Short mmCIF file of C-alpha atoms in Angstrom, two decimals:
data_model
loop_
_atom_site.label_atom_id
_atom_site.label_comp_id
_atom_site.label_asym_id
_atom_site.label_seq_id
_atom_site.Cartn_x
_atom_site.Cartn_y
_atom_site.Cartn_z
CA MET A 1 26.10 -11.65 19.26
CA LYS A 2 25.15 -9.90 16.18
CA VAL A 3 21.64 -8.19 16.09
CA LEU A 4 19.63 -6.96 13.14
CA VAL A 5 17.02 -4.00 13.35
CA VAL A 6 14.80 -4.01 10.56
CA GLY A 7 13.13 -0.30 10.38
CA GLY A 8 14.65 2.60 11.88
CA GLY A 9 11.49 4.19 13.66
CA THR A 10 11.01 5.50 17.22
CA GLY A 11 11.52 2.02 18.73
CA GLY A 12 13.83 0.13 16.72
CA LEU A 13 16.34 3.26 17.17
CA CYS A 14 15.86 3.62 20.51
CA LEU A 15 16.81 -0.40 21.07
CA ALA A 16 19.73 0.07 18.95
CA GLN A 17 21.15 2.94 21.07
CA GLY A 18 20.71 1.03 23.93
CA LEU A 19 22.33 -2.20 22.37
CA ARG A 20 25.14 -0.06 21.05
CA GLN A 21 25.59 1.60 24.69
CA ALA A 22 26.20 -2.01 25.82
CA GLY A 23 28.69 -2.65 23.99
CA VAL A 24 26.56 -5.43 21.87
CA ASP A 25 26.93 -5.60 18.21
CA VAL A 26 23.55 -4.05 16.14
CA GLN A 27 22.83 -3.13 12.89
CA VAL A 28 19.67 -0.79 11.73
CA TYR A 29 18.04 -0.97 8.19
CA GLU A 30 16.25 1.55 7.02
CA ARG A 31 13.97 1.95 4.32
CA SER A 32 14.21 5.96 3.18
CA ARG A 33 17.23 6.49 1.03
CA THR A 34 18.19 9.73 3.39
CA ARG A 35 18.34 10.26 7.26
CA THR A 36 14.78 13.33 5.98
CA GLU A 37 13.27 11.56 3.72
CA ARG A 38 10.28 10.32 5.84
CA LEU A 39 10.99 13.17 8.31
CA GLN A 40 7.87 14.82 9.39
CA GLY A 41 4.89 14.75 11.90
CA TYR A 42 3.20 16.52 14.86
CA ARG A 43 3.74 16.80 18.36
CA VAL A 44 3.89 13.61 20.61
CA HIS A 45 3.09 12.91 24.33
CA ILE A 46 6.66 10.82 26.03
CA SER A 47 5.08 9.06 29.19
CA PRO A 48 6.94 8.10 32.18
CA HIS A 49 6.94 4.74 30.07
CA GLY A 50 8.33 6.31 27.04
CA ALA A 51 10.51 8.69 29.34
CA ALA A 52 11.81 5.62 31.63
CA ALA A 53 12.88 4.14 28.35
CA LEU A 54 14.30 6.61 26.49
CA HIS A 55 16.56 7.77 29.89
CA GLU A 56 17.69 3.81 30.51
CA CYS A 57 18.91 3.21 25.98
CA LEU A 58 20.14 6.41 25.49
CA PRO A 59 23.71 8.11 26.60
CA PRO A 60 23.40 10.18 28.91
CA GLN A 61 23.94 13.64 26.65
CA LEU A 62 21.55 12.49 24.32
CA TRP A 63 18.50 11.82 26.88
CA ARG A 64 19.64 15.94 28.64
CA ARG A 65 19.04 17.04 24.90
CA PHE A 66 16.04 15.41 24.23
CA VAL A 67 14.66 16.78 27.61
CA ASP A 68 15.91 20.36 26.79
CA SER A 69 14.13 19.82 23.32
CA CYS A 70 10.55 19.01 24.90
CA GLY A 71 8.29 21.58 25.38
CA LYS A 72 6.55 22.27 28.76
CA SER A 73 3.09 19.57 29.11
CA GLY A 74 0.59 21.55 31.15
CA ASP A 75 -2.50 20.90 32.29
CA TYR A 76 -5.13 18.68 30.57
CA ARG A 77 -8.43 20.43 29.74
CA PHE A 78 -11.68 17.88 29.29
CA LEU A 79 -13.63 20.85 26.72
CA THR A 80 -17.15 21.31 25.27
CA GLU A 81 -17.14 22.29 21.56
CA GLN A 82 -17.61 25.94 22.90
CA LEU A 83 -14.57 25.23 25.42
CA THR A 84 -16.69 25.62 28.37
CA GLU A 85 -14.17 23.11 30.94
CA LEU A 86 -15.72 19.49 32.31
CA LEU A 87 -12.64 19.11 33.83
CA LEU A 88 -8.88 20.33 33.97
CA ILE A 89 -5.74 17.96 35.36
CA GLU A 90 -3.30 19.36 36.73
CA ASP A 91 -0.41 18.95 35.71
CA GLU A 92 1.14 17.87 39.10
CA LEU A 93 -1.18 15.82 39.41
CA THR A 94 0.27 13.59 36.35
CA SER A 95 3.79 14.32 36.93
CA GLY A 96 6.77 12.17 38.28
CA PRO A 97 9.61 13.25 40.54
CA ASP A 98 12.32 13.20 37.61
CA ALA A 99 12.52 14.04 34.02
CA ALA A 100 13.07 10.19 33.84
CA SER A 101 9.05 9.38 35.75
CA ALA A 102 7.60 12.62 33.80
CA HIS A 103 4.98 13.51 31.12
CA HIS A 104 6.77 15.65 27.84
CA SER A 105 5.74 17.42 24.87
CA ALA A 106 8.34 16.25 22.07
CA SER A 107 8.51 17.37 18.53
CA ARG A 108 8.30 14.01 16.37
CA ILE A 109 11.32 15.22 14.31
CA THR A 110 13.33 16.25 17.20
CA LEU A 111 12.49 12.93 18.48
CA HIS A 112 13.79 10.95 15.85
CA GLN A 113 16.98 13.14 15.58
CA VAL A 114 17.46 12.83 18.99
CA LEU A 115 17.06 9.10 18.28
CA SER A 116 19.67 8.20 15.12
CA ALA A 117 22.54 10.91 16.89
CA GLY A 118 25.89 8.73 16.60
CA LEU A 119 24.50 5.77 15.05
CA GLU A 120 26.08 6.35 11.84
CA ASP A 121 28.03 3.45 11.48
CA VAL A 122 25.06 1.10 12.13
CA LEU A 123 21.93 2.77 10.57
CA HIS A 124 21.80 2.14 6.61
CA TYR A 125 19.51 3.77 4.59
CA ASP A 126 18.44 2.78 1.08
CA LYS A 127 17.62 -1.01 2.85
CA GLU A 128 14.34 -1.86 1.64
CA PHE A 129 13.27 -5.14 3.31
CA VAL A 130 12.08 -7.80 0.83
CA ARG A 131 12.21 -11.42 3.04
CA TYR A 132 14.59 -13.29 5.27
CA GLU A 133 15.53 -16.76 5.17
CA ARG A 134 16.79 -19.25 7.69
CA ASN A 135 20.28 -20.54 7.59
CA PRO A 136 21.48 -24.41 8.85
CA ASP A 137 23.83 -22.24 11.43
CA GLY A 138 20.67 -20.82 13.28
CA THR A 139 21.37 -17.32 12.08
CA VAL A 140 19.29 -15.56 9.99
CA THR A 141 19.49 -13.80 6.34
CA CYS A 142 17.72 -10.53 5.89
CA HIS A 143 17.52 -9.50 1.53
CA PHE A 144 16.99 -6.10 0.50
CA ALA A 145 15.55 -4.66 -2.82
CA ASP A 146 18.61 -3.24 -3.39
CA GLY A 147 19.99 -6.84 -3.69
CA THR A 148 22.39 -6.66 -0.68
CA THR A 149 21.97 -8.86 2.43
CA ALA A 150 22.15 -8.78 6.05
CA THR A 151 23.11 -12.00 8.41
CA GLY A 152 22.57 -11.82 12.14
CA ASP A 153 21.56 -13.80 14.93
CA VAL A 154 18.68 -12.18 16.21
CA VAL A 155 16.77 -10.04 14.42
CA VAL A 156 13.86 -7.48 15.27
CA GLY A 157 11.37 -6.18 12.99
CA ALA A 158 10.71 -2.96 13.72
CA ASP A 159 9.32 -1.85 10.85
CA GLY A 160 5.78 -0.29 11.56
CA GLY A 161 1.97 -0.70 10.95
CA ASN A 162 2.72 -2.06 7.32
CA SER A 163 5.55 -4.34 8.50
CA ARG A 164 7.07 -7.03 5.66
CA MET A 165 8.64 -8.81 8.90
CA ARG A 166 5.28 -9.47 10.64
CA LYS A 167 3.84 -10.76 7.40
CA GLN A 168 6.34 -12.95 6.71
CA TYR A 169 7.08 -14.15 10.31
CA LEU A 170 3.15 -13.89 11.37
CA PRO A 171 1.02 -14.00 8.63
CA HIS A 172 -1.96 -14.69 11.06
CA ALA A 173 -1.23 -11.71 12.45
CA GLU A 174 -3.91 -8.99 10.99
CA ARG A 175 -4.45 -5.11 10.87
CA ILE A 176 -7.74 -3.87 9.99
CA ASP A 177 -9.39 -0.58 9.55
CA THR A 178 -11.45 0.92 12.28
CA GLY A 179 -13.36 2.89 10.35
CA ILE A 180 -12.65 6.24 12.05
CA ILE A 181 -10.92 8.95 10.03
CA ALA A 182 -8.70 11.50 11.44
CA ILE A 183 -7.44 15.08 10.11
CA ALA A 184 -4.77 17.05 12.01
CA GLY A 185 -3.01 19.86 11.18
CA LYS A 186 -0.17 22.27 12.60
CA PHE A 187 -0.89 26.16 13.32
CA PRO A 188 2.01 27.91 13.59
CA LEU A 189 1.77 29.38 16.88
CA THR A 190 4.01 33.12 16.40
CA GLU A 191 3.28 35.56 19.11
CA GLU A 192 0.30 37.37 17.23
CA ALA A 193 -1.40 34.14 16.89
CA ARG A 194 -0.88 33.62 20.70
CA ARG A 195 -3.04 36.38 21.28
CA LEU A 196 -5.71 35.87 17.89
CA LEU A 197 -6.65 32.43 20.48
CA PRO A 198 -8.05 31.66 23.40
CA SER A 199 -4.88 31.05 26.50
CA ARG A 200 -6.79 27.23 27.07
CA LEU A 201 -5.94 26.24 23.49
CA VAL A 202 -2.34 27.32 23.96
CA GLU A 203 -1.37 26.61 27.58
CA GLY A 204 -1.68 23.03 27.69
CA PRO A 205 -3.64 19.96 25.64
CA ASN A 206 -7.22 19.99 25.41
CA THR A 207 -9.83 16.98 24.47
CA ILE A 208 -13.07 18.51 22.90
CA MET A 209 -16.12 17.15 23.01
CA PRO A 210 -19.28 17.51 21.11
CA PRO A 211 -22.49 16.37 22.00
CA LYS A 212 -21.72 13.06 19.79
CA GLY A 213 -20.06 11.65 16.68
CA CYS A 214 -16.74 13.54 16.99
CA CYS A 215 -13.96 14.77 18.71
CA MET A 216 -10.69 16.70 18.08
CA PHE A 217 -7.52 16.69 20.23
CA VAL A 218 -5.47 20.11 20.80
CA ALA A 219 -1.82 20.41 21.94
CA PRO A 220 0.52 23.36 21.53
CA HIS A 221 4.19 22.48 21.08
CA GLU A 222 6.35 25.49 22.56
CA LEU A 223 9.60 24.77 21.78
CA GLY A 224 12.28 24.05 24.53
CA GLY A 225 15.83 24.51 24.61
CA GLY A 226 17.02 22.09 21.62
CA VAL A 227 17.30 22.99 18.32
CA ASN A 228 17.43 22.10 15.06
CA ASP A 229 20.60 20.40 13.67
CA GLU A 230 19.11 18.90 9.64
CA THR A 231 18.80 21.73 6.35
CA PHE A 232 15.16 20.00 5.33
CA GLU A 233 15.02 19.84 1.94
CA TYR A 234 11.87 21.02 2.53
CA ASN A 235 10.32 24.72 3.51
CA GLU A 236 7.18 23.76 4.95
CA VAL A 237 5.40 23.68 8.13
CA LEU A 238 4.98 19.64 8.46
CA PHE A 239 8.51 19.46 8.38
CA GLU A 240 9.05 22.58 10.39
CA ASN A 241 11.53 21.93 13.29
CA THR A 242 12.51 25.82 14.61
CA GLN A 243 8.87 27.62 15.65
CA SER A 244 5.96 26.55 18.06
CA TYR A 245 2.81 25.45 17.16
CA VAL A 246 -0.80 24.24 17.99
CA MET A 247 -1.27 20.92 16.71
CA TRP A 248 -5.38 19.70 15.99
CA ALA A 249 -6.52 16.85 15.07
CA PHE A 250 -10.21 16.34 14.30
CA ALA A 251 -11.68 12.64 14.01
CA ALA A 252 -14.94 11.40 12.84
CA ASN A 253 -16.41 7.98 11.39
CA SER A 254 -16.00 7.77 7.71
CA GLY A 255 -19.28 7.86 7.41
CA ARG A 256 -19.32 11.86 7.82
CA PHE A 257 -16.87 12.34 5.60
CA PRO A 258 -17.29 12.74 1.75
CA VAL A 259 -16.83 9.47 0.03
CA LYS A 260 -13.82 11.25 -2.07
CA VAL A 261 -12.51 12.35 0.95
CA SER A 262 -8.50 10.30 0.41
CA GLU A 263 -8.80 12.33 -3.09
CA LEU A 264 -8.90 15.89 -0.74
CA ASP A 265 -5.15 18.41 -0.77
CA GLY A 266 -4.65 19.66 2.28
CA ASP A 267 -6.30 22.88 1.98
CA GLY A 268 -9.64 20.77 0.89
CA LEU A 269 -9.00 18.84 3.90
CA ARG A 270 -8.62 21.91 6.17
CA ASP A 271 -11.90 23.67 4.65
CA MET A 272 -13.70 20.70 5.31
CA VAL A 273 -13.52 20.16 8.80
CA GLY A 274 -13.72 23.82 9.08
CA GLY A 275 -17.13 23.12 7.30
CA MET A 276 -17.77 20.13 10.33
CA ILE A 277 -17.09 22.60 12.97
CA ALA A 278 -18.89 25.58 12.07
CA ASP A 279 -21.04 25.87 14.81
CA TRP A 280 -18.21 25.43 17.14
CA HIS A 281 -16.11 28.36 19.20
CA PRO A 282 -14.56 30.59 17.19
CA GLY A 283 -11.17 29.66 18.28
CA LEU A 284 -11.35 26.30 17.77
CA ARG A 285 -12.97 27.59 14.09
CA LYS A 286 -9.36 29.98 13.83
CA LEU A 287 -7.16 27.41 14.77
CA VAL A 288 -8.45 25.11 11.78
CA ALA A 289 -9.33 27.99 9.01
CA GLU A 290 -5.70 29.44 9.41
CA SER A 291 -3.77 26.11 9.24
CA PRO A 292 -1.63 25.76 6.21
CA GLY A 293 -2.50 22.96 3.81
CA GLU A 294 0.96 21.72 3.55
CA ALA A 295 0.50 21.19 7.59
CA VAL A 296 -3.14 19.42 7.27
CA SER A 297 -2.89 15.40 7.05
CA LEU A 298 -5.89 12.57 5.98
CA LEU A 299 -5.14 9.63 9.07
CA PRO A 300 -7.11 7.07 8.59
CA ILE A 301 -6.76 5.11 11.90
CA ARG A 302 -6.46 1.40 11.92
CA THR A 303 -5.25 -1.31 14.84
CA SER A 304 -4.31 -4.62 15.25
CA VAL A 305 -5.86 -7.70 16.48
CA PRO A 306 -4.65 -9.54 19.43
CA LEU A 307 -2.35 -12.17 19.20
CA LYS A 308 -1.91 -15.31 21.59
CA GLN A 309 1.87 -16.34 21.67
CA TRP A 310 3.80 -17.48 19.44
CA PRO A 311 6.25 -20.43 19.32
CA THR A 312 9.76 -18.29 20.42
CA THR A 313 12.64 -17.91 17.77
CA ASN A 314 15.47 -15.35 17.41
CA ILE A 315 12.88 -13.36 15.15
CA THR A 316 10.95 -10.91 17.07
CA LEU A 317 8.84 -7.90 16.57
CA LEU A 318 8.10 -4.28 18.17
CA GLY A 319 5.92 -1.30 18.07
CA ASP A 320 3.65 -0.92 15.31
CA ALA A 321 5.00 -4.10 13.46
CA ILE A 322 3.59 -6.47 15.86
CA HIS A 323 0.98 -4.06 18.16
CA SER A 324 -0.50 -1.31 15.51
CA MET A 325 -3.08 0.61 17.57
CA THR A 326 -4.87 4.03 17.35
CA PRO A 327 -3.75 7.07 18.42
CA PHE A 328 -6.66 7.92 20.90
CA GLY A 329 -4.87 7.81 24.33
CA GLY A 330 -1.33 8.61 22.96
CA ILE A 331 -0.24 5.53 24.11
CA GLY A 332 1.22 4.18 20.27
CA ALA A 333 4.90 5.64 20.40
CA ASN A 334 4.65 4.86 24.30
CA THR A 335 4.62 1.37 24.14
CA ALA A 336 7.28 0.91 21.40
CA LEU A 337 9.85 2.29 23.88
CA ARG A 338 8.72 -0.12 26.59
CA ASP A 339 9.32 -2.65 24.00
CA ALA A 340 12.95 -1.54 23.53
CA GLN A 341 13.63 -1.00 26.32
CA LEU A 342 12.46 -4.18 27.87
CA LEU A 343 13.93 -6.44 24.64
CA CYS A 344 17.22 -4.30 25.60
CA ARG A 345 17.88 -5.33 28.76
CA ASN A 346 17.15 -9.35 27.76
CA LEU A 347 19.35 -8.93 24.91
CA VAL A 348 22.03 -7.34 26.95
CA GLU A 349 21.99 -10.43 29.29
CA VAL A 350 22.32 -12.52 26.51
CA ALA A 351 25.40 -11.24 24.83
CA ALA A 352 26.89 -11.23 28.57
CA GLY A 353 26.22 -14.78 28.60
CA LYS A 354 23.23 -14.98 31.21
CA ARG A 355 20.76 -16.12 29.07
CA SER A 356 20.12 -18.29 26.39
CA VAL A 357 19.01 -15.97 22.85
CA LEU A 358 14.89 -18.02 22.99
CA ASP A 359 14.94 -17.01 26.77
CA ALA A 360 15.57 -13.58 26.22
CA VAL A 361 13.19 -13.23 23.21
CA GLY A 362 10.98 -15.46 24.71
CA ASP A 363 10.28 -13.68 28.33
CA TYR A 364 10.07 -10.28 25.83
CA GLU A 365 7.13 -11.40 23.48
CA ARG A 366 5.06 -12.82 26.81
CA GLN A 367 5.38 -9.25 28.80
CA MET A 368 5.38 -7.34 25.48
CA ILE A 369 2.18 -9.33 24.56
CA THR A 370 0.01 -8.86 27.78
CA TYR A 371 0.70 -5.18 28.04
CA GLY A 372 1.10 -4.12 24.84
CA PHE A 373 -2.12 -5.58 23.46
CA LYS A 374 -3.66 -4.07 26.50
CA ALA A 375 -3.17 -1.27 24.97
CA VAL A 376 -4.15 -1.40 22.20
CA ARG A 377 -7.48 -2.76 23.66
CA PHE A 378 -7.67 0.72 25.25
CA SER A 379 -6.64 2.90 22.94
CA LEU A 380 -9.23 0.84 20.04
CA ARG A 381 -11.92 1.26 23.14
CA ASN A 382 -11.23 5.17 23.60
CA ALA A 383 -11.20 5.52 19.63
CA HIS A 384 -15.22 4.69 19.68
CA GLN A 385 -15.90 6.09 22.54
CA SER A 386 -14.63 9.04 21.18
CA VAL A 387 -16.38 9.34 18.05
CA SER A 388 -19.52 7.52 19.18
CA GLU A 389 -23.02 8.42 17.87
CA ALA A 390 -24.83 7.64 20.80
CA THR A 391 -25.58 10.59 22.77
CA ALA A 392 -26.73 9.07 26.19
CA GLY A 393 -23.46 7.62 26.49
CA ARG A 394 -21.64 11.19 26.07
CA VAL A 395 -23.57 13.39 28.52
CA MET A 396 -23.21 9.82 30.83
CA PHE A 397 -18.98 10.56 30.14
CA LYS A 398 -19.53 14.42 30.14
CA THR A 399 -21.31 13.80 33.90
CA VAL A 400 -18.16 12.02 35.41
CA LEU A 401 -16.22 14.57 33.77
CA ARG A 402 -17.69 16.85 35.97
CA ALA A 403 -17.93 15.23 38.86
CA CYS A 404 -14.36 14.46 38.98
CA SER A 405 -13.91 18.45 38.66
CA ALA A 406 -16.45 19.13 41.85
CA ILE A 407 -14.82 16.03 43.82
CA PRO A 408 -10.93 16.46 43.86
CA PRO A 409 -10.71 13.08 45.63
CA LEU A 410 -12.44 11.48 43.20
CA LYS A 411 -9.99 13.41 40.60
CA ARG A 412 -6.94 12.40 42.08
CA ALA A 413 -8.07 8.15 42.47
CA MET A 414 -9.39 8.43 38.88
CA PHE A 415 -6.02 10.61 37.53
CA SER A 416 -3.37 10.42 39.18
CA GLY A 417 -0.05 8.35 37.25
CA GLN A 418 -2.48 7.85 34.46
CA GLY A 419 -1.09 9.39 31.35
CA LYS A 420 -2.57 12.80 29.45
#
């Protein structure tokens, strides 16, 4: 059995690592021209679901490298825009007994480096997927923009939210704009900068909740024991992978932003957010104002529309290619990793002669559709609640948080074992 994976992102690479470990013939086709062309990003939260998938799919030495490269997760706080504490969720409340069932603060860049390590002979760059065609013998041939092709017994579309594989295979699958815009940045965490910021902003992740209409997420990423093994073309903090930083993301409904917000550069986006939080705590204002412009990005927030089960074939989809979700909740990457773990298990059984391709793929899709679109709905609900213009709803939620803070058993019941 030969498996073709279209897309070399988090889910696709995790699947490839797992299949390769099991001795299954797998090839990955990534549209980036080089390993580092589109390698950028911010902190990513890896939940116990994601950690379990990485532990199962990665070779032991790469799993250890991932764990060593992670920063500490830290206690999680809900705060007002003046940094008044609404609720503290202690790290121990959501941690598992070992690294494979724990929360991790990871650099997206380092995670990609770990996932692509050792795949040099199966990971093909500069392969922009154009279309696929079915062959009389049941195999599928993928066509790429450079005129080359690849043929396999199973094809997995892992090519992200704008998936061309999805558009051909499931043209009715919609991905829509939520009407929410987020602007994210990175504040380099030097020793001097650490002294300038309130301690709660550098000790763990925080959700900032003003009275209504917007929100901010702030989380430090303290480098672990791993090191950057890449030589990057760009010497910019967005691509920086050797220094600790605080990641922040400000989100609101698009109507709160200037009409031409998409035309602003990083400096303009940073200054605009600074103006929108001008009456917030000085620590939050400093965090935004002193972030380098090249580390600030505009992130339109889109989401998939849930689907019913489709007829199973030897083509399937994984991660954002099928259940793209908002970043509210921090579960997108973890759901993609969960997909990779499940699909890998099933395809390994096919290779071992224990089940058919259609049985394996169908079982994967039934489970994935259930938990994947549950995550989509959860994420979208969080997004709309976070930027709601209704003061009453925000007041009620803050009241619930304060109640949880005052009644420890209630807090444990609500948050024990939950993702941060």
